Short mmCIF file of C-alpha atoms in Angstrom, two decimals:
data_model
loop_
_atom_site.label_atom_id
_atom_site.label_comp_id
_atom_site.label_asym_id
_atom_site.label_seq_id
_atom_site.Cartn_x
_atom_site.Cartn_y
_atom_site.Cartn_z
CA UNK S 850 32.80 -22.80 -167.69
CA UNK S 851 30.39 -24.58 -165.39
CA UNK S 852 27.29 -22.58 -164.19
CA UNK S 853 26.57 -23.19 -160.52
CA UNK S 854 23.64 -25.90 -159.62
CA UNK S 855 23.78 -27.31 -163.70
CA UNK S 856 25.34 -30.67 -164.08
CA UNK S 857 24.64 -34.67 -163.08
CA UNK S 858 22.26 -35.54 -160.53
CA UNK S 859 21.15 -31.21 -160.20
CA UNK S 860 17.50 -30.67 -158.70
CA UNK S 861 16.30 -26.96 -158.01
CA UNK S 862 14.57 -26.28 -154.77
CA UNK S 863 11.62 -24.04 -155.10
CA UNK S 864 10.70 -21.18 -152.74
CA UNK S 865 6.96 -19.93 -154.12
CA UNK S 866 5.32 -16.45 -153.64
CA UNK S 867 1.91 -15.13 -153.35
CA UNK S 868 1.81 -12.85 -156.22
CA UNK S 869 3.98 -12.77 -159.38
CA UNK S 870 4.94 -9.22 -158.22
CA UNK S 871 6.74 -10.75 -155.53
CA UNK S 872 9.57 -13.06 -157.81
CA UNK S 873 11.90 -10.29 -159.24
CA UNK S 874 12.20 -8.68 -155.50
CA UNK S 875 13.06 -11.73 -153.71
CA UNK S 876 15.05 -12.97 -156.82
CA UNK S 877 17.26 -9.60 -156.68
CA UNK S 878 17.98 -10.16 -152.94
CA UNK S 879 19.20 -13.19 -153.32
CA UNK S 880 21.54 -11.78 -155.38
CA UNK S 881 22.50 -8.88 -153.40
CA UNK S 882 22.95 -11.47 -150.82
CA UNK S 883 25.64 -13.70 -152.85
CA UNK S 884 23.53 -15.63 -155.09
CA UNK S 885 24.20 -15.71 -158.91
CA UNK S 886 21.36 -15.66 -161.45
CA UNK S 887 20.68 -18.35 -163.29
CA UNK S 888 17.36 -17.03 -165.33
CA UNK S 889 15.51 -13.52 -164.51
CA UNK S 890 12.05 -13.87 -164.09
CA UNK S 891 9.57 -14.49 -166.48
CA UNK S 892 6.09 -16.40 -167.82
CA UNK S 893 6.63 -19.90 -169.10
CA UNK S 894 4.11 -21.30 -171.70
CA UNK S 895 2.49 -23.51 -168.98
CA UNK S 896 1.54 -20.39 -166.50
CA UNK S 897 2.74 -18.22 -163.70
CA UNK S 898 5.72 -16.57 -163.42
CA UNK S 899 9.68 -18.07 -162.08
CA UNK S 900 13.08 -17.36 -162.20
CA UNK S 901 16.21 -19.06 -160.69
CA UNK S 902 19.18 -18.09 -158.67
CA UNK S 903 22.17 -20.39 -157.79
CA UNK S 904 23.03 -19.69 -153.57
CA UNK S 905 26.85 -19.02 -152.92
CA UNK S 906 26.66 -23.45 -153.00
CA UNK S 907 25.85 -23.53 -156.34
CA UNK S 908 22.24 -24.75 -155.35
CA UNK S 909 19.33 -23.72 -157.73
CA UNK S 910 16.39 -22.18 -156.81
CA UNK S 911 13.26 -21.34 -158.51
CA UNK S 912 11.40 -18.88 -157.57
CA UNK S 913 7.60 -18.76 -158.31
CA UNK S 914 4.36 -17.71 -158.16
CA UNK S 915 1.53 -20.35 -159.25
CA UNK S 916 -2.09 -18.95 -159.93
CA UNK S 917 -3.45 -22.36 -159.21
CA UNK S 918 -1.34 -22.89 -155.58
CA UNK S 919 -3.38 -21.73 -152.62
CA UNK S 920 -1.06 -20.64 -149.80
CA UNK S 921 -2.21 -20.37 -145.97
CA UNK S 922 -1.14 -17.51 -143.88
CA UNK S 923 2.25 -18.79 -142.76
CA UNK S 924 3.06 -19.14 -146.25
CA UNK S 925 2.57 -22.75 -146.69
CA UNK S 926 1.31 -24.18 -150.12
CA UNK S 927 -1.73 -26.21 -149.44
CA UNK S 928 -2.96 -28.90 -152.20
CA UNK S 929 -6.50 -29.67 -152.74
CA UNK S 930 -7.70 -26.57 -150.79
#
């Protein structure tokens, strides 16, 4: 069987978080919401803390926190700040 968002020409969109307390919450109300896990949360070797979800489309989404992102107040990640 095919998992949602795997196959030819698949990209996952990224939604990041301020704090790696943050991923599992908004990762379980995406599923609440329709989504379908892909891969709970957890710490890859190269730092922080992710975990996908596929939306009802079948699009992936990772979603992160990143020690070394600094975010602004409306939530934006801002590079070289």
């Amino acid at each position: 069987m095919k998992r949602p968002g795997h196959g030819p020409g698949s990209a996952a969109l990224a939604h990041n978080v301020r704090t790696r307390e943050e991923v599992a919450p908004v990762i379980e109300r995406l599923v609440a919401a329709g989504g379908t896990l892909l891969r709970a949360a957890d710490a890859p070797p190269h730092g922080g803390f992710r975990g996908y979800v596929a939306d009802p489309d079948g699009h992936a989404w990772e979603i992160a926190h990143n020690p070394g992102f600094t975010m602004d107040e409306a939530g934006n990640v801002r590079f070289g700040v």
